[in-house]
C-alpha positions as a Markdown table, in Angstrom:
| # | Residue | x | y | z |
|---|---|---|---|---|
| 1 | Met | 25.3 | 7.7 | 29.7 |
| 2 | Thr | 24.5 | 6.9 | 33.6 |
| 3 | Ser | 22.8 | 4.3 | 35.0 |
| 4 | Asp | 19.9 | 6.2 | 34.9 |
| 5 | Thr | 19.6 | 7.7 | 31.4 |
| 6 | Leu | 20.3 | 3.8 | 30.1 |
| 7 | Leu | 17.1 | 2.9 | 31.9 |
| 8 | Arg | 14.9 | 5.3 | 30.7 |
| 9 | Leu | 16.3 | 4.5 | 27.0 |
| 10 | Leu | 15.4 | 0.7 | 27.4 |
| 11 | Val | 11.7 | 1.8 | 28.9 |
| 12 | Ala | 11.1 | 3.9 | 25.5 |
| 13 | Leu | 12.7 | 1.2 | 23.2 |
| 14 | Met | 10.4 | -1.7 | 24.4 |
| 15 | Val | 7.2 | 1.2 | 24.4 |
| 16 | Ile | 8.1 | 1.8 | 20.5 |
| 17 | Thr | 8.4 | -1.6 | 20.0 |
| 18 | Val | 4.9 | -2.4 | 21.6 |
| 19 | Val | 3.2 | 0.2 | 20.2 |
| 20 | Ala | 4.4 | -0.2 | 16.8 |
| 21 | Arg | 4.2 | -4.0 | 16.5 |
| 22 | Leu | 0.4 | -3.7 | 18.4 |
| 23 | Ala | 0.2 | -0.6 | 15.5 |
| 24 | Gly | 1.1 | -2.6 | 12.8 |
| 25 | Trp | -1.2 | -5.5 | 12.9 |
| 26 | Leu | -3.9 | -3.4 | 13.9 |
| 27 | Ala | -2.9 | -2.0 | 10.5 |
| 28 | Glu | -3.1 | -5.6 | 8.5 |
| 29 | Arg | -6.3 | -6.6 | 10.0 |
| 30 | Val | -7.9 | -4.4 | 8.2 |
| 31 | Gly | -6.3 | -4.7 | 4.5 |
| 32 | Gln | -3.6 | -1.9 | 5.0 |
| 33 | Pro | 0.7 | -2.1 | 4.9 |
| 34 | Ala | 2.2 | -2.6 | 8.2 |
| 35 | Val | 3.8 | 0.8 | 7.8 |
| 36 | Val | 0.9 | 2.4 | 8.0 |
| 37 | Gly | -0.1 | 1.7 | 11.7 |
| 38 | Glu | 3.7 | 2.1 | 12.3 |
| 39 | Ile | 3.3 | 6.1 | 11.5 |
| 40 | Cys | 0.6 | 6.0 | 13.0 |
| 41 | Ala | 2.3 | 4.6 | 16.5 |
| 42 | Gly | 4.8 | 7.0 | 15.8 |
| 43 | Ile | 2.7 | 10.6 | 15.5 |
| 44 | Leu | 0.3 | 9.1 | 18.5 |
| 45 | Leu | 3.6 | 8.6 | 20.6 |
| 46 | Gly | 4.4 | 12.6 | 19.6 |
| 47 | Pro | 2.7 | 15.4 | 21.3 |
| 48 | Thr | -0.5 | 15.6 | 19.3 |
| 49 | Leu | -2.0 | 13.6 | 22.2 |
| 50 | Phe | -2.4 | 14.9 | 25.7 |
| 51 | Gly | -0.8 | 18.1 | 25.0 |
| 52 | Gly | 2.9 | 17.0 | 24.8 |
| 53 | Glu | 3.1 | 15.1 | 29.0 |
| 54 | Leu | 3.1 | 11.5 | 27.4 |
| 55 | Thr | 5.2 | 12.3 | 25.0 |
| 56 | Arg | 7.9 | 14.1 | 27.6 |
| 57 | Leu | 7.6 | 11.2 | 29.6 |
| 58 | Leu | 8.0 | 8.5 | 27.6 |
| 59 | Phe | 10.9 | 10.4 | 26.0 |
| 60 | Pro | 12.9 | 13.0 | 28.3 |
| 61 | Ala | 15.3 | 15.0 | 26.9 |
| 62 | Glu | 18.0 | 12.9 | 27.8 |
| 63 | Val | 17.4 | 10.4 | 25.8 |
| 64 | Arg | 16.2 | 11.5 | 22.1 |
| 65 | Pro | 20.3 | 11.8 | 21.0 |
| 66 | Ser | 20.7 | 8.1 | 21.5 |
| 67 | Leu | 17.2 | 7.6 | 20.2 |
| 68 | Arg | 17.9 | 9.7 | 17.4 |
| 69 | Ile | 21.2 | 7.4 | 16.6 |
| 70 | Leu | 19.0 | 4.8 | 16.7 |
| 71 | Ala | 16.4 | 5.9 | 13.7 |
| 72 | Asp | 19.2 | 7.3 | 12.0 |
| 73 | Ala | 20.9 | 4.0 | 12.0 |
| 74 | Gly | 18.1 | 2.1 | 11.2 |
| 75 | Val | 16.8 | 4.5 | 8.0 |
| 76 | Val | 20.5 | 4.1 | 6.7 |
| 77 | Ile | 20.4 | 0.3 | 7.1 |
| 78 | Phe | 17.3 | 0.6 | 4.8 |
| 79 | Met | 18.1 | 2.7 | 2.1 |
| 80 | Phe | 21.0 | 0.4 | 2.1 |
| 81 | Leu | 17.8 | -2.6 | 1.2 |
| 82 | Val | 16.2 | 0.1 | -1.3 |
| 83 | Gly | 19.6 | 0.4 | -3.6 |
| 84 | Ser | 19.8 | -3.1 | -3.1 |
| 85 | Glu | 15.7 | -4.1 | -4.1 |
| 86 | Leu | 16.8 | -1.7 | -7.3 |
| 87 | Asn | 16.5 | -4.2 | -10.4 |
| 88 | Glu | 17.7 | -2.8 | -13.8 |
| 89 | Lys | 15.2 | -6.3 | -15.5 |
| 90 | Leu | 12.5 | -4.9 | -14.6 |
| 91 | Leu | 12.4 | -2.3 | -17.5 |
| 92 | Arg | 13.6 | -5.2 | -19.5 |
| 93 | Gly | 11.8 | -4.7 | -22.7 |
| 94 | Gln | 9.5 | -2.1 | -21.4 |
| 95 | Gly | 11.9 | 0.8 | -20.8 |
| 96 | Arg | 10.4 | 3.5 | -23.3 |
| 97 | Val | 7.2 | 2.8 | -21.9 |
| 98 | Val | 8.3 | 2.9 | -18.3 |
| 99 | Ala | 10.8 | 6.3 | -18.9 |
| 100 | Arg | 6.9 | 7.9 | -20.2 |
| 101 | Val | 5.1 | 6.5 | -17.3 |
| 102 | Ala | 8.0 | 7.5 | -14.7 |
| 103 | Val | 8.2 | 11.5 | -16.0 |
| 104 | Gly | 4.5 | 12.2 | -16.2 |
| 105 | Ser | 4.4 | 11.0 | -12.6 |
| 106 | Met | 7.1 | 12.6 | -11.3 |
| 107 | Ala | 7.1 | 15.5 | -13.3 |
| 108 | Val | 3.1 | 17.4 | -13.0 |
| 109 | Pro | 3.3 | 17.0 | -9.0 |
| 110 | Phe | 6.8 | 18.3 | -9.1 |
| 111 | Ala | 5.6 | 21.3 | -11.0 |
| 112 | Leu | 1.8 | 21.6 | -8.7 |
| 113 | Gly | 3.7 | 21.6 | -6.0 |
| 114 | Ala | 6.7 | 23.9 | -6.7 |
| 115 | Ala | 3.7 | 26.1 | -7.7 |
| 116 | Leu | 2.3 | 25.7 | -3.8 |
| 117 | Ala | 5.7 | 26.4 | -2.5 |
| 118 | Leu | 5.4 | 29.7 | -3.6 |
| 119 | Tyr | 2.6 | 30.5 | -2.0 |
| 120 | Leu | 3.3 | 28.6 | 1.3 |
| 121 | Val | 6.7 | 29.8 | 1.8 |
| 122 | Asp | 6.1 | 32.9 | 3.0 |
| 123 | Lys | 3.9 | 31.1 | 6.4 |
| 124 | His | 6.0 | 27.9 | 6.8 |
| 125 | Ser | 9.8 | 28.7 | 5.7 |
| 126 | Gly | 12.4 | 31.1 | 6.1 |
| 127 | Ala | 15.0 | 29.0 | 3.8 |
| 128 | Asp | 16.0 | 29.9 | 0.2 |
| 129 | Arg | 12.4 | 30.2 | -2.0 |
| 130 | Leu | 14.4 | 27.8 | -4.8 |
| 131 | Ala | 15.3 | 24.7 | -2.5 |
| 132 | Phe | 11.8 | 25.5 | -0.7 |
| 133 | Ala | 10.4 | 24.9 | -4.4 |
| 134 | Leu | 11.9 | 22.3 | -5.8 |
| 135 | Phe | 11.9 | 20.7 | -2.2 |
| 136 | Leu | 8.3 | 20.8 | -2.0 |
| 137 | Gly | 8.2 | 19.6 | -5.8 |
| 138 | Thr | 10.3 | 16.6 | -5.3 |
| 139 | Ala | 7.6 | 15.5 | -2.0 |
| 140 | Met | 5.0 | 16.3 | -3.7 |
| 141 | Ser | 6.6 | 13.4 | -6.3 |
| 142 | Val | 8.1 | 10.5 | -4.4 |
| 143 | Thr | 6.9 | 6.6 | -5.1 |
| 144 | Ala | 7.3 | 4.6 | -1.9 |
| 145 | Phe | 9.6 | 1.9 | -4.0 |
| 146 | Pro | 9.1 | -0.8 | -0.8 |
| 147 | Val | 5.5 | 0.4 | 0.3 |
| 148 | Leu | 4.3 | -0.5 | -2.7 |
| 149 | Ala | 6.3 | -3.9 | -4.0 |
| 150 | Arg | 4.8 | -4.7 | -0.6 |
| 151 | Ile | 1.1 | -4.2 | -1.7 |
| 152 | Leu | 1.5 | -5.7 | -5.0 |
| 153 | Ala | 3.1 | -9.1 | -3.0 |
| 154 | Asp | 0.3 | -9.3 | -0.4 |
| 155 | Arg | -2.8 | -8.8 | -3.1 |
| 156 | Gly | -0.6 | -11.4 | -5.8 |
| 157 | Leu | 0.0 | -9.0 | -7.8 |
| 158 | Met | 3.3 | -8.4 | -8.8 |
| 159 | Glu | 3.7 | -11.2 | -11.6 |
| 160 | Thr | 0.8 | -9.0 | -14.1 |
| 161 | Arg | 1.5 | -6.8 | -16.3 |
| 162 | Thr | 0.4 | -3.7 | -15.1 |
| 163 | Gly | 2.4 | -4.5 | -10.9 |
| 164 | Ala | 5.2 | -5.3 | -13.1 |
| 165 | Leu | 5.0 | -1.5 | -14.9 |
| 166 | Ala | 3.8 | -0.2 | -11.5 |
| 167 | Leu | 6.8 | -1.1 | -9.8 |
| 168 | Ala | 9.7 | -0.3 | -12.4 |
| 169 | Cys | 8.2 | 3.4 | -12.5 |
| 170 | Ala | 8.2 | 3.3 | -9.1 |
| 171 | Ala | 11.8 | 2.7 | -9.2 |
| 172 | Val | 13.0 | 5.0 | -11.6 |
| 173 | Gly | 11.0 | 7.3 | -9.2 |
| 174 | Asp | 13.2 | 6.8 | -6.6 |
| 175 | Val | 16.3 | 7.2 | -8.5 |
| 176 | Leu | 14.5 | 10.1 | -9.7 |
| 177 | Ala | 13.4 | 11.3 | -6.3 |
| 178 | Trp | 16.9 | 10.6 | -4.3 |
| 179 | Thr | 18.8 | 13.1 | -7.2 |
| 180 | Leu | 16.6 | 15.6 | -7.0 |
| 181 | Leu | 16.7 | 16.0 | -2.5 |
| 182 | Ala | 20.7 | 15.7 | -3.2 |
| 183 | Val | 20.3 | 19.2 | -5.2 |
| 184 | Val | 17.8 | 20.3 | -2.5 |
| 185 | Val | 20.2 | 19.2 | 0.8 |
| 186 | Ala | 23.4 | 21.3 | -1.9 |
| 187 | Leu | 21.6 | 24.3 | -2.4 |
| 188 | Ala | 20.4 | 24.6 | 1.7 |
| 189 | Gly | 23.7 | 23.8 | 2.9 |
| 190 | Gly | 25.1 | 27.0 | 0.7 |
| 191 | Pro | 27.5 | 27.9 | -1.5 |
| 192 | Gly | 30.6 | 26.8 | 0.9 |
| 193 | Ala | 29.1 | 23.3 | 0.3 |
| 194 | Leu | 28.5 | 23.1 | -3.3 |
| 195 | Trp | 32.1 | 22.5 | -4.1 |
| 196 | Arg | 31.8 | 19.1 | -1.6 |
| 197 | Val | 29.0 | 17.4 | -3.6 |
| 198 | Leu | 30.8 | 17.4 | -7.0 |
| 199 | Phe | 32.5 | 14.4 | -5.2 |
| 200 | Val | 29.4 | 12.3 | -5.5 |
| 201 | Val | 30.1 | 12.2 | -8.8 |
| 202 | Pro | 33.7 | 10.1 | -8.4 |
| 203 | Leu | 32.1 | 8.6 | -4.7 |
| 204 | Ala | 29.4 | 6.8 | -7.3 |
| 205 | Ala | 32.0 | 5.9 | -10.4 |
| 206 | Leu | 34.0 | 4.0 | -7.3 |
| 207 | Leu | 31.1 | 1.8 | -6.5 |
| 208 | Val | 29.7 | 1.2 | -9.5 |
| 209 | Phe | 33.3 | 0.9 | -11.5 |
| 210 | Val | 35.5 | -0.8 | -8.9 |
| 211 | Val | 33.4 | -1.8 | -6.1 |
| 212 | Arg | 30.7 | -3.5 | -7.4 |
| 213 | Pro | 33.0 | -5.6 | -10.0 |
| 214 | Ala | 35.2 | -6.5 | -7.0 |
| 215 | Leu | 32.4 | -7.8 | -4.8 |
| 216 | Thr | 31.6 | -9.5 | -7.7 |
| 217 | Arg | 35.5 | -11.3 | -8.9 |
| 218 | Leu | 35.2 | -12.1 | -5.3 |
| 219 | Gly | 31.9 | -14.1 | -5.4 |
| 220 | Asp | 32.5 | -15.3 | -7.9 |
| 221 | Arg | 35.9 | -16.7 | -5.8 |
| 222 | Arg | 34.1 | -18.3 | -2.7 |
| 223 | Asn | 31.4 | -20.0 | -5.2 |
| 224 | Arg | 34.2 | -22.3 | -6.4 |
| 225 | Arg | 36.0 | -22.6 | -3.4 |
| 226 | Arg | 32.4 | -24.0 | -2.3 |
| 227 | Ser | 29.1 | -25.9 | -3.1 |
| 228 | Thr | 27.2 | -24.6 | 0.0 |
| 229 | Val | 26.4 | -21.7 | 2.0 |
| 230 | Thr | 28.6 | -21.2 | 5.1 |
| 231 | Trp | 27.4 | -19.5 | 7.6 |
| 232 | Arg | 31.1 | -17.5 | 8.1 |
| 233 | Gly | 30.4 | -16.9 | 4.7 |
| 234 | Ser | 26.4 | -15.1 | 4.3 |
| 235 | Ala | 28.1 | -13.5 | 8.3 |
| 236 | Gly | 30.8 | -12.2 | 5.6 |
| 237 | Val | 28.1 | -10.9 | 3.8 |
| 238 | Leu | 26.9 | -8.7 | 7.0 |
| 239 | Val | 29.8 | -7.6 | 7.1 |
| 240 | Val | 30.7 | -5.8 | 3.6 |
| 241 | Val | 26.7 | -4.4 | 3.8 |
| 242 | Ala | 27.3 | -3.2 | 7.3 |
| 243 | Ala | 31.4 | -1.3 | 6.7 |
| 244 | Gly | 30.1 | -0.4 | 3.1 |
| 245 | Ser | 26.7 | 1.5 | 4.0 |
| 246 | Ala | 28.3 | 2.7 | 7.2 |
| 247 | Leu | 31.3 | 4.0 | 4.6 |
| 248 | Ser | 29.4 | 5.5 | 1.9 |
| 249 | Ala | 26.6 | 6.7 | 4.2 |
| 250 | Gly | 29.6 | 8.7 | 6.1 |
| 251 | Ala | 31.2 | 10.1 | 2.9 |
| 252 | Thr | 27.7 | 11.4 | 1.5 |
| 253 | Gln | 27.8 | 13.0 | 5.3 |
| 254 | Trp | 31.0 | 14.5 | 4.9 |
| 255 | Met | 29.5 | 16.3 | 1.7 |
| 256 | Gly | 27.2 | 18.0 | 2.2 |
| 257 | Leu | 24.7 | 15.7 | 1.8 |
| 258 | His | 22.7 | 13.1 | 4.0 |
| 259 | Leu | 24.2 | 10.0 | 5.3 |
| 260 | Ile | 20.4 | 8.3 | 3.5 |
| 261 | Phe | 22.6 | 9.5 | 0.0 |
| 262 | Gly | 25.8 | 6.7 | 1.0 |
| 263 | Ala | 23.3 | 3.7 | 1.6 |
| 264 | Phe | 21.1 | 4.0 | -0.7 |
| 265 | Leu | 24.2 | 4.3 | -3.3 |
| 266 | Phe | 26.3 | 1.7 | -1.5 |
| 267 | Gly | 22.6 | -1.0 | -2.5 |
| 268 | Val | 22.5 | 0.0 | -5.9 |
| 269 | Ala | 26.6 | -0.3 | -6.2 |
| 270 | Met | 25.9 | -4.3 | -4.6 |
| 271 | Pro | 26.4 | -6.5 | -6.9 |
| 272 | Arg | 23.3 | -9.9 | -6.9 |
| 273 | Arg | 26.0 | -11.9 | -9.2 |
| 274 | Asn | 27.2 | -14.8 | -7.5 |
| 275 | Trp | 26.1 | -13.5 | -4.9 |
| 276 | Asp | 22.4 | -14.8 | -4.5 |
| 277 | Ser | 23.2 | -18.1 | -2.6 |
| 278 | Thr | 24.5 | -16.3 | 0.4 |
| 279 | Tyr | 21.7 | -13.1 | -0.2 |
| 280 | Glu | 19.0 | -15.5 | 0.4 |
| 281 | Trp | 20.5 | -16.0 | 4.3 |
| 282 | Ala | 22.3 | -12.5 | 5.1 |
| 283 | Leu | 19.2 | -10.4 | 4.1 |
| 284 | Pro | 16.9 | -11.3 | 5.8 |
| 285 | Trp | 19.0 | -10.7 | 8.8 |
| 286 | Val | 19.8 | -7.1 | 7.6 |
| 287 | Arg | 15.7 | -7.1 | 6.8 |
| 288 | Arg | 15.4 | -8.2 | 10.6 |
| 289 | Val | 17.7 | -4.9 | 12.1 |
| 290 | Ser | 15.8 | -3.1 | 9.7 |
| 291 | Ser | 12.4 | -3.8 | 11.1 |
| 292 | Leu | 13.9 | -3.1 | 14.8 |
| 293 | Leu | 15.2 | -0.1 | 14.5 |
| 294 | Leu | 12.7 | 1.3 | 11.6 |
| 295 | Pro | 10.2 | 2.3 | 14.7 |
| 296 | Val | 12.3 | 4.5 | 15.8 |
| 297 | Phe | 12.6 | 6.8 | 13.4 |
| 298 | Phe | 8.8 | 6.7 | 12.8 |
| 299 | Ala | 8.8 | 7.9 | 16.9 |
| 300 | Val | 11.1 | 10.3 | 16.0 |
| 301 | Ala | 9.9 | 11.8 | 13.5 |
| 302 | Gly | 6.3 | 11.6 | 15.5 |
| 303 | Leu | 8.1 | 13.7 | 17.5 |
| 304 | Ala | 7.9 | 16.8 | 15.4 |
| 305 | Val | 4.7 | 16.1 | 14.0 |
| 306 | Asp | 1.9 | 18.4 | 16.3 |
| 307 | Leu | -2.1 | 18.0 | 14.9 |
| 308 | Ser | -3.5 | 19.1 | 18.2 |
| 309 | Glu | -3.2 | 22.5 | 17.1 |
| 310 | Ile | -4.5 | 21.8 | 13.8 |
| 311 | Gly | -7.3 | 24.9 | 13.6 |
| 312 | Gly | -9.5 | 25.7 | 9.7 |
| 313 | Phe | -7.2 | 27.4 | 7.9 |
| 314 | Arg | -4.6 | 24.8 | 8.8 |
| 315 | Leu | -7.1 | 22.1 | 7.4 |
| 316 | Gly | -7.7 | 24.7 | 4.5 |
| 317 | Glu | -3.8 | 23.9 | 3.6 |
| 318 | Leu | -3.8 | 20.4 | 4.0 |
| 319 | Val | -7.0 | 19.8 | 1.8 |
| 320 | Leu | -5.0 | 22.0 | -0.4 |
| 321 | Val | -2.0 | 19.7 | -0.2 |
| 322 | Leu | -3.9 | 16.5 | -0.4 |
| 323 | Leu | -5.4 | 17.8 | -4.1 |
| 324 | Ile | -1.7 | 18.7 | -5.3 |
| 325 | Ala | -0.2 | 15.6 | -4.4 |
| 326 | Ile | -3.4 | 13.0 | -5.6 |
| 327 | Gly | -4.4 | 15.2 | -8.3 |
| 328 | Gly | -1.0 | 15.7 | -10.1 |
| 329 | Lys | 0.3 | 12.4 | -8.8 |
| 330 | Gly | -2.4 | 10.5 | -10.9 |
| 331 | Leu | -3.0 | 13.2 | -13.3 |
| 332 | Gly | 0.5 | 12.4 | -14.3 |
| 333 | Thr | 0.2 | 9.2 | -14.4 |
| 334 | Tyr | -2.2 | 8.8 | -16.0 |
| 335 | Ala | -1.2 | 10.9 | -18.9 |
| 336 | Gly | 2.0 | 8.8 | -19.4 |
| 337 | Ala | 0.9 | 6.1 | -19.3 |
| 338 | Arg | -2.3 | 6.7 | -23.1 |
| 339 | Met | 0.1 | 8.5 | -23.8 |
| 340 | Ser | 1.8 | 5.5 | -23.9 |
| 341 | Gly | -0.7 | 3.7 | -26.0 |
| 342 | Ile | -1.7 | 1.6 | -22.2 |
| 343 | Glu | -5.8 | 1.1 | -22.3 |
| 344 | Val | -8.3 | 3.2 | -19.6 |
| 345 | Arg | -8.4 | 0.2 | -16.6 |
| 346 | Pro | -4.7 | -0.4 | -16.3 |
| 347 | Ser | -4.2 | 3.6 | -16.6 |
| 348 | Val | -6.1 | 4.3 | -13.8 |
| 349 | Thr | -4.7 | 1.5 | -11.3 |
| 350 | Leu | -1.2 | 2.7 | -12.2 |
| 351 | Ala | -2.1 | 5.7 | -11.4 |
| 352 | Thr | -3.5 | 4.1 | -8.3 |
| 353 | Leu | -0.5 | 1.9 | -7.0 |
| 354 | Leu | 2.0 | 5.3 | -7.2 |
| 355 | Asn | 0.2 | 7.3 | -5.3 |
| 356 | Thr | 1.9 | 5.4 | -2.6 |
| 357 | Arg | 4.0 | 7.5 | -0.6 |
| 358 | Gly | 4.4 | 6.1 | 2.7 |
| 359 | Leu | 8.1 | 5.6 | 4.6 |
| 360 | Thr | 10.0 | 7.0 | 1.1 |
| 361 | Glu | 7.8 | 10.5 | 1.6 |
| 362 | Leu | 8.4 | 10.5 | 5.4 |
| 363 | Ile | 12.4 | 10.4 | 5.0 |
| 364 | Ala | 12.3 | 12.7 | 2.7 |
| 365 | Leu | 10.1 | 15.0 | 5.0 |
| 366 | Thr | 12.2 | 14.2 | 8.1 |
| 367 | Val | 15.5 | 15.6 | 6.0 |
| 368 | Gly | 13.8 | 18.7 | 4.9 |
| 369 | Leu | 12.7 | 19.3 | 8.3 |
| 370 | Gln | 16.4 | 19.0 | 9.7 |
| 371 | Leu | 17.5 | 21.3 | 6.9 |
| 372 | Gly | 14.6 | 23.7 | 8.2 |
| 373 | Leu | 12.7 | 23.7 | 4.8 |
| 374 | Leu | 9.6 | 23.1 | 6.9 |
| 375 | Asp | 8.4 | 24.6 | 10.1 |
| 376 | Thr | 6.4 | 21.7 | 12.4 |
| 377 | Pro | 2.7 | 23.4 | 11.1 |
| 378 | Leu | 3.6 | 22.1 | 7.7 |
| 379 | Tyr | 6.0 | 18.6 | 8.2 |
| 380 | Ser | 2.5 | 17.6 | 10.4 |
| 381 | Leu | 0.1 | 18.5 | 7.1 |
| 382 | Met | 2.8 | 16.7 | 4.7 |
| 383 | Val | 3.0 | 13.2 | 7.6 |
| 384 | Val | -0.4 | 13.7 | 7.7 |
| 385 | Met | -0.5 | 14.1 | 3.3 |
| 386 | Ala | 1.9 | 10.4 | 3.3 |
| 387 | Leu | -0.2 | 8.6 | 5.6 |
| 388 | Val | -3.6 | 9.5 | 3.0 |
| 389 | Thr | -2.0 | 8.3 | -0.1 |
| 390 | Thr | -0.1 | 5.5 | 1.4 |
| 391 | Met | -3.4 | 4.0 | 3.0 |
| 392 | Met | -6.1 | 5.4 | -0.1 |
| 393 | Thr | -4.1 | 2.5 | -2.4 |
| 394 | Gly | -5.3 | -0.5 | -0.6 |
| 395 | Val | -8.8 | 1.4 | -0.2 |
| 396 | Leu | -8.8 | 2.3 | -4.2 |
| 397 | Met | -7.4 | -0.9 | -5.8 |
| 398 | Pro | -10.4 | -3.4 | -5.4 |
| 399 | Leu | -12.5 | 0.1 | -6.9 |
| 400 | Val | -10.8 | 0.4 | -9.2 |
| 401 | His | -9.6 | -3.1 | -11.0 |
| 402 | Ser | -10.9 | -6.8 | -10.0 |
| 403 | Arg | -8.5 | -8.7 | -9.2 |
| 404 | Ser | -9.1 | -11.2 | -11.6 |
| 405 | Tyr | -8.7 | -9.0 | -14.3 |
| 406 | Leu | -5.7 | -7.9 | -13.2 |
| 407 | Arg | -4.1 | -11.7 | -12.8 |
| 408 | Ala | -5.6 | -12.3 | -16.4 |
| 409 | Ala | -3.1 | -9.5 | -17.7 |
| 410 | Val | -0.2 | -11.9 | -17.1 |
| 411 | Gln | -1.9 | -14.1 | -19.9 |
| 412 | His | -3.3 | -10.8 | -22.4 |
| 413 | Pro | -1.3 | -8.3 | -21.7 |
| 414 | Val | -3.0 | -4.8 | -21.8 |
| 415 | Leu | 0.2 | -3.1 | -22.6 |
| 416 | Pro | 1.5 | -1.7 | -26.1 |
| 417 | Pro | 3.4 | -4.7 | -28.6 |
| 418 | Glu | 6.8 | -3.5 | -28.7 |
| 419 | Val | 6.8 | -3.9 | -24.4 |
| 420 | Arg | 4.9 | -7.5 | -24.4 |
| 421 | Pro | 7.4 | -10.4 | -23.6 |
| 422 | Gly | 9.6 | -11.7 | -26.2 |
| 423 | Arg | 9.4 | -8.4 | -28.0 |
């Protein structure tokens, strides 16, 4: 890399950081998650405005490979965090209800999305019909677990029964969505790559039955030796996180899957037992690194979004995508909740919350674009869908439920008796 290219890269990173921070701040000022503003910033830095002249000026061809490397690093770290924050305690005492609601929230939009794919495949994709149908169904059924957690925390709803149930369903949905996406990636890779995907089973077993117990024992040994958390010990956690995520991501990349799957699996396998104290010190640093690199991912993703040439036909497709994404997710969640005995108002709340897609959707769409399953017009429409469904959660929540009613759910659960505390 020449000194001139390095300077251009530094300028590009500075612009991305400033624009993303400003857009995130503006989003929070109007009651939206910061990620909504950051995604909008990535789109605005893309070719949508000024015929792409601004994009070519800010991000010349020689700096884009470096930006993509940083974007991949940011996504790998983020996916590790998603995996590490999946908490099996969310399912304790309400597994059956979570299963019904999660399956309903995934199955209906998946089926409708797959049906839509049959209409769109000849217009937007030259890929295998089965892979395209599975991918579009998966993209329609995604819920953004991290963004949903942030929305619940910001509104003080994390401790309510409805909020906890929404978070548990989103966690289960995340696992299902990434599993489905892994199948899609394997299919899109062709028959020659399918055999390597089978190695994901021993990789998962290695992480769960070897790496996790080993790290648990290591944490127990450290706790016996030290009564307080030291900087050196916490720095060791950062090394474990970085090395483990990189090796696991590299393994799934070799298998023909994406880097994100390995990072996610390592995050799930990372133990919390005997590591809580160092997690409290080390994970905020991991999150800071992720927050610095994710805007680069949004900018790189925005380079493929072009909304400048959307005409009447594309607007019709966008309406169709939104109807299926919002309606399928809402109806599936509501039906699953009602079949579980949940009352009408909290069922509507769950349907509203689980329509949040955010960054998780954007990562899935980026994988689809890289695989050639999506062309630029459909990718752009799906990014708009991800934005709209995330923004509508914050807008609709005050309408479907008052905060006082949701807070009252802590003392007066609205879930069936078998999932109430102590049962």
